[in-house]
PDB file of C-alpha atoms in Angstrom:
ATOM      1  CA  MET K 244      -6.479  49.348 -62.148  1.00 48.00           C
ATOM      2  CA  SER K 245      -4.001  47.053 -63.808  1.00 51.00           C
ATOM      3  CA  THR K 246      -5.052  44.026 -65.518  1.00 52.00           C
ATOM      4  CA  ASP K 247      -1.954  42.032 -64.524  1.00 53.00           C
ATOM      5  CA  SER K 248      -3.116  41.276 -60.896  1.00 52.00           C
ATOM      6  CA  PRO K 249      -6.953  40.712 -60.782  1.00 53.00           C
ATOM      7  CA  VAL K 250      -8.472  40.783 -57.266  1.00 53.00           C
ATOM      8  CA  ASN K 251     -10.451  37.564 -57.702  1.00 54.00           C
ATOM      9  CA  SER K 252      -8.062  35.514 -59.537  1.00 54.00           C
ATOM     10  CA  PRO K 253      -8.591  31.682 -59.579  1.00 54.00           C
ATOM     11  CA  ASP K 254      -5.175  31.131 -58.041  1.00 55.00           C
ATOM     12  CA  LYS K 255      -5.953  33.161 -54.980  1.00 59.00           C
ATOM     13  CA  SER K 256      -9.334  31.556 -54.318  1.00 59.00           C
ATOM     14  CA  GLU K 257      -7.648  28.010 -54.616  1.00 63.00           C
ATOM     15  CA  SER K 258      -5.075  28.978 -51.983  1.00 79.00           C
ATOM     16  CA  SER K 259      -7.780  30.471 -49.824  1.00 83.00           C
ATOM     17  CA  LEU K 260      -9.710  27.245 -49.958  1.00 83.00           C
ATOM     18  CA  GLY K 261      -6.541  25.050 -49.239  1.00 82.00           C
ATOM     19  CA  LYS K 262      -5.805  27.341 -46.218  1.00 87.00           C
ATOM     20  CA  ARG K 263      -9.534  26.782 -44.994  1.00 87.00           C
ATOM     21  CA  LEU K 264      -9.185  23.075 -45.429  1.00 86.00           C
ATOM     22  CA  ARG K 265      -5.902  22.911 -43.766  1.00 88.00           C
ATOM     23  CA  ASN K 266      -7.307  25.005 -40.686  1.00 88.00           C
ATOM     24  CA  PHE K 267     -10.350  22.691 -40.575  1.00 88.00           C
ATOM     25  CA  LEU K 268      -8.036  19.568 -40.476  1.00 86.00           C
ATOM     26  CA  VAL K 269      -5.900  21.074 -37.714  1.00 87.00           C
ATOM     27  CA  VAL K 270      -8.856  21.781 -35.585  1.00 88.00           C
ATOM     28  CA  MET K 271     -10.258  18.380 -36.170  1.00 87.00           C
ATOM     29  CA  VAL K 272      -7.170  16.606 -35.106  1.00 86.00           C
ATOM     30  CA  ALA K 273      -6.795  19.054 -32.039  1.00 85.00           C
ATOM     31  CA  ILE K 274     -10.348  18.023 -30.879  1.00 88.00           C
ATOM     32  CA  ALA K 275      -9.671  14.259 -31.595  1.00 83.00           C
ATOM     33  CA  LEU K 276      -6.326  14.510 -29.451  1.00 83.00           C
ATOM     34  CA  SER K 277      -8.227  16.240 -26.686  1.00 81.00           C
ATOM     35  CA  VAL K 278     -10.928  13.769 -26.537  1.00 80.00           C
ATOM     36  CA  ALA K 279      -8.362  10.989 -26.446  1.00 76.00           C
ATOM     37  CA  LEU K 280      -6.385  12.724 -23.789  1.00 76.00           C
ATOM     38  CA  VAL K 281      -9.416  13.098 -21.555  1.00 72.00           C
ATOM     39  CA  LEU K 282     -10.580   9.572 -22.153  1.00 71.00           C
ATOM     40  CA  GLY K 283      -7.049   8.221 -21.488  1.00 68.00           C
ATOM     41  CA  LEU K 284      -6.732  10.009 -18.132  1.00 61.00           C
ATOM     42  CA  ARG K 285     -10.079   8.790 -17.096  1.00 57.00           C
ATOM     43  CA  THR K 286      -9.227   5.333 -17.780  1.00 50.00           C
ATOM     44  CA  GLU K 287      -5.919   5.618 -16.087  1.00 47.00           C
ATOM     45  CA  THR K 288      -7.475   6.271 -12.731  1.00 47.00           C
ATOM     46  CA  THR K 289      -7.256   3.201 -10.436  1.00 46.00           C
ATOM     47  CA  SER K 290     -10.228   0.986 -10.089  1.00 58.00           C
ATOM     48  CA  ALA K 291      -8.838  -0.447  -6.894  1.00 74.00           C
ATOM     49  CA  THR K 292      -9.725   1.705  -3.944  1.00 87.00           C
ATOM     50  CA  LEU K 293      -9.422   1.241  -0.418  1.00 87.00           C
ATOM     51  CA  ALA K 294     -13.107   0.851   0.022  1.00 87.00           C
ATOM     52  CA  LYS K 295     -13.266  -1.883  -2.406  1.00 90.00           C
ATOM     53  CA  LEU K 296     -10.266  -3.696  -0.647  1.00 89.00           C
ATOM     54  CA  SER K 297     -12.099  -3.200   2.612  1.00 87.00           C
ATOM     55  CA  ASP K 298     -15.243  -4.748   1.242  1.00 87.00           C
ATOM     56  CA  THR K 299     -13.398  -7.777  -0.060  1.00 87.00           C
ATOM     57  CA  SER K 300     -11.354  -8.149   3.122  1.00 89.00           C
ATOM     58  CA  ILE K 301     -11.535 -11.324   5.263  1.00 89.00           C
ATOM     59  CA  PRO K 302     -12.561 -10.719   8.858  1.00 92.00           C
ATOM     60  CA  LEU K 303      -9.528 -10.767  11.309  1.00 91.00           C
ATOM     61  CA  ASN K 304     -11.169 -13.449  13.505  1.00 91.00           C
ATOM     62  CA  VAL K 305     -11.571 -15.781  10.412  1.00 91.00           C
ATOM     63  CA  ALA K 306      -8.145 -15.015   9.038  1.00 89.00           C
ATOM     64  CA  VAL K 307      -6.312 -16.189  12.247  1.00 90.00           C
ATOM     65  CA  SER K 308      -8.292 -19.239  12.573  1.00 90.00           C
ATOM     66  CA  ASN K 309      -8.701 -20.725   9.046  1.00 92.00           C
ATOM     67  CA  GLY K 310      -5.337 -22.191   8.580  1.00 91.00           C
ATOM     68  CA  LYS K 311      -3.977 -19.742   5.980  1.00 93.00           C
ATOM     69  CA  PRO K 312      -1.259 -17.113   6.405  1.00 94.00           C
ATOM     70  CA  SER K 313      -2.499 -13.462   6.533  1.00 93.00           C
ATOM     71  CA  LEU K 314      -1.427 -10.083   5.405  1.00 94.00           C
ATOM     72  CA  VAL K 315      -3.149  -7.488   7.768  1.00 94.00           C
ATOM     73  CA  GLU K 316      -3.069  -3.837   6.594  1.00 94.00           C
ATOM     74  CA  PHE K 317      -3.835  -1.015   8.775  1.00 93.00           C
ATOM     75  CA  TYR K 318      -4.803   1.896   6.699  1.00 91.00           C
ATOM     76  CA  ALA K 319      -7.107   5.120   6.710  1.00 91.00           C
ATOM     77  CA  ASP K 320      -9.213   6.455   3.896  1.00 90.00           C
ATOM     78  CA  TRP K 321      -7.330   9.941   4.070  1.00 89.00           C
ATOM     79  CA  CYS K 322      -3.871   8.180   3.778  1.00 89.00           C
ATOM     80  CA  THR K 323      -2.317   9.027   0.581  1.00 89.00           C
ATOM     81  CA  VAL K 324       0.308   6.293   0.602  1.00 90.00           C
ATOM     82  CA  CYS K 325      -2.525   3.768   1.316  1.00 91.00           C
ATOM     83  CA  GLN K 326      -4.371   5.107  -1.601  1.00 91.00           C
ATOM     84  CA  LYS K 327      -1.177   4.855  -3.771  1.00 91.00           C
ATOM     85  CA  MET K 328      -0.536   1.156  -2.749  1.00 92.00           C
ATOM     86  CA  ALA K 329      -4.307   0.238  -3.342  1.00 93.00           C
ATOM     87  CA  PRO K 330      -3.820  -1.115  -6.976  1.00 93.00           C
ATOM     88  CA  ASP K 331      -0.679  -3.117  -5.953  1.00 92.00           C
ATOM     89  CA  ILE K 332      -2.406  -4.682  -2.988  1.00 93.00           C
ATOM     90  CA  ALA K 333      -5.556  -5.297  -5.089  1.00 93.00           C
ATOM     91  CA  GLN K 334      -3.213  -7.068  -7.635  1.00 93.00           C
ATOM     92  CA  LEU K 335      -1.542  -9.167  -5.162  1.00 93.00           C
ATOM     93  CA  GLU K 336      -4.787 -10.103  -3.548  1.00 93.00           C
ATOM     94  CA  THR K 337      -6.024 -11.460  -6.922  1.00 91.00           C
ATOM     95  CA  GLU K 338      -2.869 -13.382  -7.348  1.00 92.00           C
ATOM     96  CA  TYR K 339      -2.641 -14.907  -3.858  1.00 92.00           C
ATOM     97  CA  ALA K 340      -6.413 -15.008  -2.863  1.00 88.00           C
ATOM     98  CA  ASP K 341      -6.664 -18.808  -2.849  1.00 91.00           C
ATOM     99  CA  LYS K 342      -3.408 -19.167  -0.859  1.00 93.00           C
ATOM    100  CA  MET K 343      -3.801 -16.441   1.940  1.00 93.00           C
ATOM    101  CA  ASN K 344      -6.065 -14.000   3.681  1.00 93.00           C
ATOM    102  CA  PHE K 345      -5.993 -10.289   3.110  1.00 94.00           C
ATOM    103  CA  VAL K 346      -7.398  -8.416   6.185  1.00 94.00           C
ATOM    104  CA  MET K 347      -7.976  -4.467   6.169  1.00 94.00           C
ATOM    105  CA  LEU K 348      -8.413  -2.700   9.434  1.00 94.00           C
ATOM    106  CA  ASN K 349      -9.296   1.040   9.338  1.00 92.00           C
ATOM    107  CA  VAL K 350      -7.428   2.880  11.986  1.00 91.00           C
ATOM    108  CA  ASP K 351     -10.157   5.489  12.215  1.00 90.00           C
ATOM    109  CA  ASN K 352     -12.494   2.726  13.641  1.00 90.00           C
ATOM    110  CA  THR K 353     -11.953   2.485  17.301  1.00 90.00           C
ATOM    111  CA  LYS K 354     -13.142  -1.072  17.080  1.00 92.00           C
ATOM    112  CA  TRP K 355      -9.544  -1.921  16.109  1.00 91.00           C
ATOM    113  CA  LEU K 356      -7.912  -0.083  19.004  1.00 92.00           C
ATOM    114  CA  PRO K 357      -6.918  -3.357  20.817  1.00 92.00           C
ATOM    115  CA  GLU K 358      -5.186  -4.607  17.584  1.00 92.00           C
ATOM    116  CA  MET K 359      -3.581  -1.274  17.013  1.00 91.00           C
ATOM    117  CA  LEU K 360      -2.137  -1.521  20.474  1.00 92.00           C
ATOM    118  CA  LYS K 361      -1.198  -5.114  20.062  1.00 93.00           C
ATOM    119  CA  TYR K 362       0.852  -4.512  16.976  1.00 91.00           C
ATOM    120  CA  ARG K 363       2.073  -1.053  18.005  1.00 90.00           C
ATOM    121  CA  VAL K 364       0.566   0.793  14.866  1.00 89.00           C
ATOM    122  CA  ASP K 365       2.179   4.241  14.883  1.00 87.00           C
ATOM    123  CA  GLY K 366       2.252   4.916  11.118  1.00 88.00           C
ATOM    124  CA  ILE K 367       0.271   3.741   8.247  1.00 90.00           C
ATOM    125  CA  PRO K 368       0.082   1.833   6.126  1.00 91.00           C
ATOM    126  CA  HIS K 369       1.152  -0.731   8.644  1.00 92.00           C
ATOM    127  CA  PHE K 370       1.390  -4.214   7.317  1.00 94.00           C
ATOM    128  CA  VAL K 371       1.478  -7.267   9.683  1.00 94.00           C
ATOM    129  CA  PHE K 372       2.491 -10.666   8.243  1.00 94.00           C
ATOM    130  CA  LEU K 373       0.809 -13.732  10.010  1.00 93.00           C
ATOM    131  CA  SER K 374       1.570 -17.308   9.948  1.00 91.00           C
ATOM    132  CA  LYS K 375      -0.827 -20.086   9.380  1.00 92.00           C
ATOM    133  CA  GLN K 376      -1.300 -20.254  13.236  1.00 90.00           C
ATOM    134  CA  GLY K 377      -2.033 -16.592  13.299  1.00 90.00           C
ATOM    135  CA  GLU K 378       1.299 -15.586  14.908  1.00 91.00           C
ATOM    136  CA  THR K 379       3.166 -12.454  13.860  1.00 91.00           C
ATOM    137  CA  ILE K 380       6.099 -13.213  11.592  1.00 91.00           C
ATOM    138  CA  ALA K 381       7.151  -9.685  10.584  1.00 91.00           C
ATOM    139  CA  GLN K 382       5.867  -6.189  10.254  1.00 91.00           C
ATOM    140  CA  ALA K 383       6.487  -3.427   7.669  1.00 90.00           C
ATOM    141  CA  ILE K 384       5.564   0.377   7.810  1.00 90.00           C
ATOM    142  CA  GLY K 385       5.044   2.841   4.974  1.00 89.00           C
ATOM    143  CA  ASP K 386       5.215   2.527   1.101  1.00 89.00           C
ATOM    144  CA  GLN K 387       6.366  -0.913   0.123  1.00 90.00           C
ATOM    145  CA  PRO K 388       7.364  -1.664  -3.573  1.00 91.00           C
ATOM    146  CA  ARG K 389       5.099  -4.303  -5.133  1.00 91.00           C
ATOM    147  CA  THR K 390       8.089  -6.515  -5.977  1.00 92.00           C
ATOM    148  CA  ILE K 391       8.934  -6.470  -2.165  1.00 92.00           C
ATOM    149  CA  MET K 392       5.462  -7.269  -1.215  1.00 93.00           C
ATOM    150  CA  ALA K 393       5.302 -10.027  -3.579  1.00 93.00           C
ATOM    151  CA  SER K 394       8.446 -11.655  -2.478  1.00 93.00           C
ATOM    152  CA  ASN K 395       7.344 -11.375   1.166  1.00 93.00           C
ATOM    153  CA  LEU K 396       3.932 -12.902   0.367  1.00 93.00           C
ATOM    154  CA  GLU K 397       5.442 -15.794  -1.684  1.00 93.00           C
ATOM    155  CA  ALA K 398       7.719 -16.606   1.243  1.00 92.00           C
ATOM    156  CA  LEU K 399       4.710 -16.373   3.723  1.00 92.00           C
ATOM    157  CA  VAL K 400       2.722 -18.811   1.675  1.00 92.00           C
ATOM    158  CA  THR K 401       5.586 -21.237   1.194  1.00 91.00           C
ATOM    159  CA  GLY K 402       6.349 -21.138   4.862  1.00 88.00           C
ATOM    160  CA  SER K 403       9.847 -19.664   4.202  1.00 87.00           C
ATOM    161  CA  SER K 404      11.524 -16.759   5.873  1.00 86.00           C
ATOM    162  CA  LEU K 405      10.564 -13.474   4.638  1.00 85.00           C
ATOM    163  CA  PRO K 406      13.234 -11.909   2.434  1.00 85.00           C
ATOM    164  CA  TYR K 407      12.379  -8.333   3.363  1.00 82.00           C
ATOM    165  CA  ALA K 408      11.145  -8.828   6.933  1.00 73.00           C
ATOM    166  CA  GLN K 409      11.606  -5.736   8.910  1.00 64.00           C
ATOM    167  CA  ALA K 410      11.928  -6.451  12.732  1.00 42.00           C
ATOM    168  CA  SER K 411      10.440  -3.955  15.213  1.00 38.00           C
ATOM    169  CA  GLY K 412      13.770  -3.584  16.888  1.00 34.00           C
ATOM    170  CA  LYS K 413      17.009  -5.650  17.724  1.00 32.00           C
ATOM    171  CA  VAL K 414      17.048  -7.285  21.036  1.00 31.00           C
ATOM    172  CA  SER K 415      19.892  -8.580  23.032  1.00 29.00           C
ATOM    173  CA  LYS K 416      19.859 -12.239  24.194  1.00 35.00           C
ATOM    174  CA  PHE K 417      19.217 -12.669  27.858  1.00 33.00           C
ATOM    175  CA  SER K 418      19.089 -15.755  30.001  1.00 35.00           C
ATOM    176  CA  ALA K 419      18.218 -15.480  33.602  1.00 33.00           C
ATOM    177  CA  PRO K 420      19.626 -17.903  36.073  1.00 39.00           C
ATOM    178  CA  VAL K 421      17.064 -20.630  37.117  1.00 44.00           C
ATOM    179  CA  ALA K 422      17.988 -20.483  40.933  1.00 44.00           C
ATOM    180  CA  PRO K 423      19.039 -17.495  42.890  1.00 45.00           C
ATOM    181  CA  THR K 424      22.624 -17.404  43.820  1.00 47.00           C
ATOM    182  CA  ALA K 425      23.796 -16.871  47.317  1.00 52.00           C
ATOM    183  CA  ASN K 426      25.473 -13.536  47.322  1.00 51.00           C
ATOM    184  CA  GLN K 427      26.763 -11.560  50.356  1.00 54.00           C
ATOM    185  CA  ASP K 428      26.411  -8.150  48.473  1.00 54.00           C
ATOM    186  CA  ASP K 429      22.543  -8.565  48.314  1.00 52.00           C
ATOM    187  CA  PRO K 430      21.302  -4.944  48.657  1.00 51.00           C
ATOM    188  CA  ARG K 431      18.343  -6.242  50.713  1.00 52.00           C
ATOM    189  CA  THR K 432      20.771  -7.274  53.669  1.00 53.00           C
ATOM    190  CA  HIS K 433      22.126  -3.656  54.051  1.00 51.00           C
ATOM    191  CA  GLY K 434      20.726  -3.645  57.391  1.00 53.00           C
ATOM    192  CA  SER K 435      22.945  -6.505  58.572  1.00 53.00           C
ATOM    193  CA  GLN K 436      25.958  -4.379  57.730  1.00 53.00           C
ATOM    194  CA  VAL K 437      25.059  -1.555  60.141  1.00 53.00           C
ATOM    195  CA  VAL K 438      27.005  -1.765  63.426  1.00 55.00           C
ATOM    196  CA  ASN K 439      25.706  -0.223  66.550  1.00 50.00           C
TER     197      ASN K 439
END
């Protein structure tokens, strides 16, 4: 054995202690970051749910008769778009709660079948904007960005026309004559044209 490189030299034990300390710090930082990530993801989950929105919803019969404009949302608990929009709707409800009604109608409840037929609900979420008198102003279907919903609600509250109103479909203007016209080509008189 040579005396130049002893096995248990003080330099080697110090570097071993430094490595252990460094590894311990790395493990502690990794644990701290993992805990922070888990807690961060937990707090990021939305506190606004469809069930909470439904619980705070104004009944439809009250909404159409209390003199405030209303936003009626047809939804379902299983609807992923409805779930995605719940935080935005909850935020808008907080912002406009004193100015208008927010009504939630679950399409899985057959109690709302007459309303689903009346508003022709064929996709969800289906939003119906009602005037202060309870008359339909506009409808929107599907995912609506929060800014568009906020603009529509602001217009609804102020009584202005909705900037992002989506009509159910375009119609042609038609005006029927008030009195029938005398016309010889009336198809009901085809018997008078037959000659024996």
